[in-house]
Amino acid sequence: MNVETPVEALKPNDYASDQEVRWCPGCGDYAIIKGVHRTLAELQIPLEKLVFFSGIGCAARFPYYMASYGFHTIHGRAPALATGAKLANPDLDIWVVMGDGDALSIGGNHTMHAIRRNVDLNLLLFNNEIYGLTKGQYSPTSQLGTRSPSTPQGSIDAPLTPLSLALGANARFVARTFDTNQKHMPGVLKAAHAHKGASLVEIIQNCIVYNDGAFDGWTDKKVVSDNSIMVEHGKPLIFGADENKGIAMAEDGFGIRVVTIGEDGITEDDVLVHDEQNKMLAMMLADMKQPEFPVALGVLFNNPAKAYDEAVHEQLAEVKEKTPAGTVNEMLRKGRTWTVSEGA
Amino acid sequence: MATNVASSGDGNRKALDSVVIRFAGDSGDGMQLTGTQFTQSTALMGNDLATFPDFPAEIRAPAGTTFGVSAFQINFASYDIQTPGDDPDVLVAMNPAALKVHLKDVPKGGTIILNVDAFTDRNIARAGYEENPLEDGTLDNHVVIAIEINKLTNAAVAECDVTSKEATRCKNFWALGLMCWMYNRDRQPTVDWVNQRFGKLPNIAAANIAALNAGHAYGETVELPSGVEAYLVPKADVQPGTYRAVTGTEAVAWGLVAGAKKAGLEIFLGSYPITPASALLHTLTGLKQYGVTTFQAEDEIAAVCSAIGAAYAGSLGITSSSGPGIALKTEAIGLALVTELPLVVVNVQRGGPSTGLPTKTEQSDLFQAVYGRNADTPLPVVASRTAGDCFETAIEAVRLATKYMTPVILLTDGFLANSAEPWEIPDADAIADFPVKFRTDPEGFHPYLRDEKTLARNWAIPGTPGLMHRIGGIEKDYDSGHISYDSDNHHRMTKVRAAKIDGIADDIPAQDVATGEHRGELAVVGWGSTFGAINQAVGRCVKDGLSVSHIHLRHIHPFPKNLDDLLSGFEKVMVPEMNNGQLVHVLRDKFLVDAESITQITGQPFKVSTLEREIRSRVEG
């Protein structure tokens, strides 16, 4: 594939299509697409190599607003289509945009298997804990008791934690960020892109119409420092407006707890250091929930293994080398044949 | 092996024109393998042949039960035959259950070869017999050859260093050896196969070959009951050429590879295991060197979606399944249709609805193929008639998919997929190429620009500079390819999608008549794997001077342009189908023709005699 080097560097706006964006005013998706444009410009990915796949839902309109190649598919199936495209052309730089209903309800199976196989895809999960496009029903990530048109008395089934599910499916890369955190998002997206294999980024997103403020308890500027934690590989898990809180081992050694440095004899040495290759730690960080814990943001787990698409092509190359193909006529005549001659 | 395993001399053999043999036993008895080996030898002997493997859905049902019986029927002849035969001349029954299930099909005077060692009190009771059928007169109207096959097999392999269990497992080769003697089949192809298959287990290979030879020697030395002798079925007088035995599964796989080469594309197969379509996944996986990527997806939906994703990226997308799996793929087929991407959907039909009869054959997915999607979603439907024909129909499906940028459904069935026939290997070079041209020119491009003649949209693939575009399930504007909710535009796009598929009628051969005249009293119209039975039945009637013709459809949607005129040349139209009447409704719908339906939904192919009776009752009575 010939890749033309752009004469001028691509700017964030060059990644936006000429189509009018039709998300609700104030939707978190505006911030996310801005973050994606910025990330792509920083990476200088040629437009023709970029493909955005999506399923169905508000988030799924994403490809129409990108100046790259894009495929708005059917509900829940984007990871399956993206897998086929990546196997057909591994040179493509493929991103998959999914919502929580899309990726975790109707498409749960495909999300799980794309992750398990470790196909080299950048999976962006826009989690707003609600169905927006169908007008506000509760989703598989909605909190217990969510009142919605389909659960007027409040939802009674427990939500799932997307990153815990992904780690359970042997994800090699999971990260979390949120829509308005524009300083943080490009770094996470770049790390996801650098990871060869399936990279799942949960992007917490506010639905201004059907679930407004669902995440204010930890994303609002006033509380974000105290109620969330930015994890960074090799750095101590410290958070809080005063940077005096940390994540430490539980006293019984089984699990984690929040500690305050300087209280009860706790020092910085008691605080755990983030190791993005430690799966047990990642599992615990992914599952941290308000109000007991701060919500973990950043790259929770990053431990690469061979990407599926790479392995598929290695196997193909190996077979081709061992058994040269020959012509179709030769293929048809391989094995036991017999000839009937004239007058036989 | 030093033993002489060539066929015996023809000296004292009685010549027969055709023979139908049915091997039947427990599903663990190796009957399919026995049948396949006998088929290979028979093909190499130059007979025409047709086979019918018939096995249960259970992999190893409890031993000795009737529902665990597996059978393989072969019809071979010195003349051109088209079906696996109506009734077996010889039934090889390896246990009482096999006898119980298949005895009713053996005509009076037919030969039954029994493994008496399997006729224990327990097995007899298990098969549902109250008395031993060997002793109570059940078999009085048949020629019975009762042989202690277990005992003779064990004796034959005594020197082979195998356990007694392994020894007994060779009994199917003993029976195969006896049949090779009886019908003068060469054992060498089987010996070669055994040596290859068990190359790493030389003791097992030796035991199977010893059993094969012992069965053969038994025929040569033992005096058989009167009425049983050694036979000879002379070579069939067939077209000169190079032949091989082929199953529909192999022919579809090779056709898809050949079609992809003609189109200049690599293949991407997304598939999910399902009976009886899994074999196509296995076969294509074995052809990786021809530019074939196979992907066993997590489900039927992911299978078709991955194929659509690959088509979007520039491969030939293929997905294969059977009825229930096709049902799951339906929404995605609609996506391929509206995004106008090429996709070949192979449906190896089986008995339904729901799980139905997974291992039995049926052609009841015609409605599903032609009509079975939400909204206005016409697509081409192509049906294979014989195992060998699967090669041509697969190429045709690829041609239509790529030329018209559309999903195409290729209908085969369990019978075609599993049955074998001798096939004159075509010259692939003689089939015209139909190279795909990807769009590369950015000048004036939009994704829904159409070819004026075919109405196919241009195919621009990711990676091409300057042609970045977005497609998807939402309706697109005719003039720009952007999303559009405009009502007039939707009307127009729906009409264009239909016109594109209807236009294919100008690009397919006119409907021919397989047997008989172009006008007459009765047209028998068929599609799919009923070809052989209909053709033979009509052929017999034509020979007797009856005014009957056989018309067999390859293109189910759209129909060939002349079909209406052709049908109007007949007083009556009869449509035999292995379903409860489907094509008949489509014909009535399209042509207002008073077609009559003949149905058989037994999971078994039509018998020639059944169809012949139906025809005669309409043109003679």
XYZ file of N, CA and C in Angstrom, chain A residues 1-2 4 17-19 22 47-49 51 53 61 63-64 66-75 77 80-85 87-89 92 109-110 113-114 117 308 312-313 315-316 319-320 323-344, chain B residues 40 43-44 189 192-193 237-245 254 257-258 261 268 288-290 292-293 295-299 301-302 305-306 308-310 312-313 315 331-332 335 339 341 391 422-423 425-429 461-465 467-474 476 482-483 485:
420
model
N 0.854 -1.201 0.000
C 0.000 0.000 0.000
C 0.885 1.245 0.000
N 0.718 2.086 -0.993
C 1.472 3.336 -1.033
C 0.841 4.358 -0.102
N 0.895 8.153 0.882
C 1.424 9.451 0.480
C 1.775 10.266 1.720
N -14.988 15.493 8.972
C -15.637 15.497 7.659
C -16.443 16.772 7.499
N -17.018 16.958 6.308
C -17.796 18.172 6.049
C -19.249 17.998 6.499
N -19.565 16.875 7.129
C -20.954 16.628 7.509
C -21.312 17.345 8.809
N -24.701 15.942 14.343
C -26.097 15.950 14.787
C -26.292 15.406 16.195
N -5.055 9.931 6.413
C -6.516 9.732 6.390
C -6.921 8.447 5.681
N -6.196 8.101 4.615
C -6.636 6.952 3.830
C -6.368 5.618 4.534
N -5.506 5.665 5.535
C -5.226 4.416 6.266
C -6.175 4.221 7.437
N -9.627 3.846 9.456
C -11.006 3.404 9.278
C -11.706 3.422 10.631
N -15.053 2.115 12.464
C -16.244 1.282 12.421
C -17.127 1.659 13.601
N -22.762 7.339 15.283
C -22.716 8.297 14.173
C -21.292 8.810 13.930
N -18.398 7.811 12.745
C -17.667 7.749 11.469
C -18.097 8.809 10.465
N -19.397 9.183 10.499
C -19.860 10.169 9.516
C -19.180 11.520 9.704
N -16.057 11.897 10.601
C -14.615 11.767 10.405
C -14.318 11.871 8.902
N -13.165 12.447 8.575
C -12.787 12.598 7.162
C -12.066 11.355 6.642
N -11.987 10.334 7.470
C -11.294 9.100 7.089
C -12.280 8.159 6.399
N -11.883 6.892 6.188
C -12.840 5.863 5.790
C -13.700 5.538 7.003
N -14.951 5.158 6.768
C -15.834 4.857 7.889
C -16.951 3.926 7.489
N -17.389 3.129 8.444
C -18.455 2.158 8.184
C -19.379 2.132 9.402
N -20.577 2.660 9.201
C -21.614 2.673 10.238
C -22.412 1.381 10.063
N -22.199 0.396 10.916
C -22.724 -0.950 10.635
C -24.046 -1.190 11.367
N -24.195 -2.339 11.975
C -25.452 -2.668 12.651
C -25.200 -2.875 14.137
N -26.278 -2.925 14.887
C -26.194 -2.845 16.342
C -25.337 -3.964 16.952
N -22.408 -5.086 16.196
C -21.548 -5.964 15.360
C -20.266 -5.297 14.884
N -17.007 -7.232 14.974
C -16.920 -8.367 14.040
C -16.567 -7.872 12.635
N -17.190 -6.783 12.207
C -16.844 -6.229 10.894
C -15.399 -5.747 10.878
N -15.005 -5.083 11.961
C -13.644 -4.553 12.029
C -12.621 -5.689 12.003
N -12.962 -6.807 12.647
C -12.061 -7.968 12.639
C -11.837 -8.460 11.212
N -12.922 -8.553 10.441
C -12.799 -8.996 9.048
C -11.943 -8.048 8.235
N -12.157 -6.754 8.436
C -11.394 -5.762 7.667
C -9.909 -5.811 8.037
N -8.252 -8.378 9.209
C -7.633 -9.595 8.675
C -7.413 -9.475 7.176
N -8.354 -8.795 6.491
C -8.226 -8.644 5.041
C -7.104 -7.676 4.686
N -6.932 -6.639 5.484
C -5.870 -5.669 5.217
C -5.264 -5.179 6.534
N -4.385 -1.433 7.634
C -5.350 -0.406 8.021
C -5.245 -0.112 9.513
N -21.081 -10.334 22.900
C -20.311 -11.479 22.418
C -19.147 -11.049 21.532
N -19.418 -10.095 20.642
C -18.355 -9.681 19.711
C -17.258 -8.898 20.434
N -15.084 -11.374 22.269
C -14.198 -12.203 21.434
C -13.143 -11.388 20.701
N -13.455 -10.141 20.350
C -12.425 -9.296 19.733
C -11.299 -9.080 20.743
N -9.421 -12.544 21.352
C -8.537 -12.908 20.233
C -7.342 -11.985 20.140
N -3.801 -11.137 16.984
C -4.420 -12.226 16.212
C -4.176 -12.067 14.719
N -2.498 -14.735 12.205
C -3.212 -15.276 11.044
C -2.333 -15.148 9.795
N -1.714 -13.987 9.632
C -0.915 -13.784 8.427
C 0.395 -14.565 8.461
N 0.598 -17.544 9.746
C 0.195 -18.895 9.374
C -0.027 -18.999 7.861
N -0.667 -17.972 7.297
C -0.894 -17.962 5.851
C 0.431 -18.011 5.103
N 2.018 -21.476 5.287
C 1.391 -22.453 4.385
C 1.816 -22.187 2.949
N 1.827 -20.907 2.564
C 2.184 -20.561 1.185
C 3.616 -20.983 0.871
N 3.541 -25.057 0.861
C 2.748 -25.662 -0.211
C 2.421 -24.608 -1.249
N 3.317 -24.419 -2.222
C 3.036 -23.414 -3.244
C 1.716 -23.740 -3.951
N 0.991 -22.686 -4.312
C -0.387 -22.877 -4.754
C -0.527 -23.537 -6.119
N 0.188 -23.071 -7.118
C -0.066 -23.580 -8.464
C -1.352 -22.980 -9.014
N -1.757 -23.480 -10.189
C -2.925 -22.906 -10.861
C -4.199 -23.571 -10.355
N -5.321 -23.005 -10.735
C -6.617 -23.613 -10.381
C -6.717 -24.994 -11.026
N -6.278 -25.107 -12.271
C -6.324 -26.416 -12.931
C -5.517 -27.460 -12.170
N -4.383 -27.040 -11.638
C -3.582 -27.988 -10.845
C -4.312 -28.373 -9.562
N -4.980 -27.393 -8.952
C -5.749 -27.666 -7.740
C -6.822 -28.725 -8.012
N -7.506 -28.566 -9.141
C -8.607 -29.473 -9.466
C -8.121 -30.881 -9.783
N -6.859 -30.986 -10.161
C -6.332 -32.281 -10.574
C -5.465 -32.948 -9.509
N -5.444 -32.340 -8.339
C -4.670 -32.922 -7.235
C -5.435 -34.108 -6.654
N -4.721 -35.175 -6.307
C -5.398 -36.344 -5.747
C -5.678 -37.377 -6.826
N -6.622 -38.268 -6.555
C -6.887 -39.377 -7.475
C -7.759 -38.947 -8.644
N -7.220 -39.058 -9.821
C -7.995 -38.769 -11.027
C -7.838 -39.950 -11.970
N -8.674 -40.040 -12.975
C -8.507 -41.060 -14.004
C -8.910 -40.470 -15.341
N -8.342 -41.046 -16.366
C -8.565 -40.477 -17.691
C -9.300 -41.472 -18.565
N -10.330 -40.991 -19.210
C -11.055 -41.811 -20.181
C -10.609 -41.325 -21.549
N -10.048 -42.255 -22.329
C -9.555 -41.800 -23.626
C -10.586 -42.063 -24.715
N -10.366 -41.459 -25.834
C -11.225 -41.566 -27.019
C -11.478 -43.044 -27.331
N -12.709 -43.416 -27.534
C -13.056 -44.787 -27.920
C -12.979 -45.790 -26.796
N -12.804 -45.341 -25.564
C -12.692 -46.277 -24.444
C -14.054 -46.856 -24.086
N -14.284 -44.604 -4.112
C -13.019 -44.268 -4.786
C -12.637 -45.370 -5.767
N -14.979 -45.393 -8.727
C -14.710 -44.287 -9.642
C -13.502 -44.606 -10.503
N -12.462 -45.133 -9.863
C -11.234 -45.432 -10.610
C -11.446 -46.585 -11.588
N -6.410 -48.781 -4.206
C -6.653 -47.410 -3.716
C -6.921 -47.383 -2.212
N -3.631 -47.939 -0.362
C -2.846 -46.695 -0.378
C -3.379 -45.720 0.666
N -4.710 -45.635 0.721
C -5.326 -44.691 1.658
C -5.000 -45.089 3.097
N -19.734 -45.905 -20.488
C -19.288 -45.254 -21.707
C -19.439 -43.752 -21.495
N -18.360 -43.120 -21.100
C -18.456 -41.698 -20.787
C -17.572 -40.873 -21.693
N -17.843 -39.588 -21.728
C -17.052 -38.611 -22.482
C -15.577 -38.797 -22.195
N -14.744 -38.752 -23.205
C -13.308 -38.772 -22.910
C -12.932 -37.544 -22.087
N -11.984 -37.705 -21.187
C -11.557 -36.578 -20.371
C -10.931 -37.075 -19.083
N -10.497 -36.125 -18.268
C -9.932 -36.486 -16.974
C -11.015 -36.324 -15.915
N -11.156 -37.354 -15.103
C -12.232 -37.388 -14.105
C -11.674 -37.490 -12.699
N -12.521 -37.134 -11.748
C -12.243 -37.427 -10.362
C -13.581 -37.572 -9.651
N -13.556 -38.186 -8.469
C -14.763 -38.208 -7.652
C -14.812 -36.886 -6.895
N -13.751 -25.337 -4.399
C -12.905 -25.090 -5.577
C -13.515 -24.007 -6.471
N -12.718 -20.670 -4.972
C -11.308 -20.311 -5.232
C -11.143 -19.895 -6.697
N -11.723 -20.683 -7.595
C -11.613 -20.360 -9.022
C -12.274 -19.008 -9.305
N -10.146 -16.157 -8.206
C -9.036 -15.930 -9.153
C -9.538 -15.181 -10.377
N -11.944 -14.204 1.795
C -12.078 -14.212 3.249
C -13.363 -14.957 3.578
N -5.486 -22.550 1.976
C -4.894 -21.246 2.311
C -3.901 -20.754 1.261
N -3.191 -21.703 0.668
C -2.147 -21.303 -0.279
C -2.715 -20.608 -1.505
N -4.030 -20.739 -1.711
C -4.653 -20.072 -2.861
C -5.176 -18.677 -2.490
N -6.601 -17.850 0.566
C -7.848 -18.015 1.313
C -7.572 -17.797 2.803
N -8.250 -16.821 3.391
C -8.201 -16.644 4.842
C -9.513 -17.168 5.400
N -11.873 -17.788 8.919
C -12.030 -17.249 10.258
C -13.218 -17.946 10.920
N -12.936 -18.743 11.943
C -14.047 -19.349 12.691
C -14.507 -18.329 13.723
N -15.638 -17.725 13.449
C -16.132 -16.613 14.264
C -16.801 -17.132 15.530
N -17.162 -16.184 16.414
C -17.799 -16.558 17.677
C -19.259 -16.929 17.500
N -19.863 -16.531 16.409
C -21.244 -16.919 16.132
C -21.548 -16.642 14.662
N -23.516 -14.534 13.364
C -23.600 -13.104 13.036
C -22.196 -12.546 12.816
N -21.285 -12.894 13.707
C -19.908 -12.428 13.543
C -19.299 -13.014 12.272
N -20.620 -10.907 9.481
C -20.133 -9.529 9.635
C -18.643 -9.429 9.311
N -17.870 -10.411 9.734
C -16.439 -10.368 9.420
C -16.236 -10.440 7.909
N -18.307 -9.311 5.670
C -18.677 -7.997 5.112
C -17.543 -6.990 5.366
N -16.956 -7.056 6.561
C -15.825 -6.179 6.865
C -14.667 -6.423 5.909
N -14.433 -7.694 5.602
C -13.350 -8.042 4.675
C -13.677 -7.563 3.268
N -15.501 -4.995 2.542
C -15.297 -3.544 2.592
C -13.821 -3.215 2.378
N -12.953 -4.075 2.941
C -11.512 -3.841 2.822
C -10.934 -4.367 1.512
N -11.556 -7.713 -0.013
C -11.481 -9.159 -0.272
C -12.816 -9.644 -0.821
N -29.913 -9.969 9.248
C -29.778 -8.520 9.379
C -28.506 -8.034 8.681
N -27.438 -8.808 8.854
C -26.160 -8.411 8.249
C -26.207 -8.516 6.725
N -27.404 -5.432 5.555
C -26.360 -4.393 5.577
C -25.497 -4.477 4.320
N -25.319 -1.474 1.658
C -24.019 -0.841 1.414
C -23.442 -1.308 0.077
N -22.076 -4.179 -1.053
C -20.773 -4.834 -1.019
C -20.936 -6.271 -1.504
N -19.383 -26.497 -8.559
C -18.205 -25.743 -9.008
C -18.647 -24.552 -9.847
N -18.639 -39.000 -10.082
C -17.479 -38.776 -10.941
C -17.703 -37.468 -11.672
N -16.652 -36.714 -11.829
C -16.784 -35.362 -12.368
C -15.716 -35.169 -13.425
N -13.264 -33.159 -14.956
C -12.639 -31.940 -14.445
C -12.598 -30.895 -15.550
N -13.202 -29.748 -15.305
C -13.233 -28.734 -16.364
C -11.884 -28.039 -16.500
N -11.709 -27.384 -17.624
C -10.515 -26.563 -17.823
C -10.834 -25.173 -17.292
N -10.255 -24.867 -16.127
C -10.575 -23.582 -15.483
C -10.164 -22.408 -16.365
N -9.142 -22.615 -17.187
C -8.677 -21.511 -18.045
C -9.704 -21.142 -19.106
N -11.747 1.040 -1.887
C -11.405 0.357 -0.637
C -10.486 1.208 0.238
N -10.634 1.073 1.555
C -9.779 1.811 2.490
C -8.309 1.589 2.139
N -7.544 2.608 2.283
C -6.138 2.551 1.894
C -5.909 3.329 0.606
N -6.994 3.612 -0.125
C -6.864 4.348 -1.382
C -6.860 5.847 -1.090
N -5.780 6.552 -1.458
C -5.722 7.991 -1.172
C -6.819 8.746 -1.920
N -9.997 8.871 -1.649
C -11.354 8.337 -1.808
C -12.031 8.062 -0.467
N -11.555 8.721 0.595
C -12.132 8.480 1.905
C -13.635 8.761 1.848
N -14.410 7.842 2.398
C -15.860 8.006 2.378
C -16.456 7.163 3.496
N -17.712 7.405 3.766
C -18.409 6.692 4.825
C -19.615 5.984 4.224
N -19.768 4.704 4.589
C -20.976 3.990 4.191
C -21.621 3.424 5.447
N -22.817 2.899 5.313
C -23.480 2.340 6.482
C -24.917 1.979 6.193
N -25.597 1.558 7.233
C -26.948 1.045 7.071
C -28.004 2.111 6.817
N -27.710 3.359 7.143
C -28.697 4.418 6.901
C -28.792 4.685 5.394
N -28.787 6.206 1.800
C -27.830 7.149 1.244
C -28.437 7.961 0.107
N -24.081 10.602 0.739
C -24.201 10.980 2.154
C -25.502 10.426 2.716
N -25.614 10.393 4.067
C -26.857 9.880 4.629
C -28.007 10.808 4.242
N -32.433 11.186 4.722
C -33.745 10.738 5.183
C -34.844 11.223 4.238
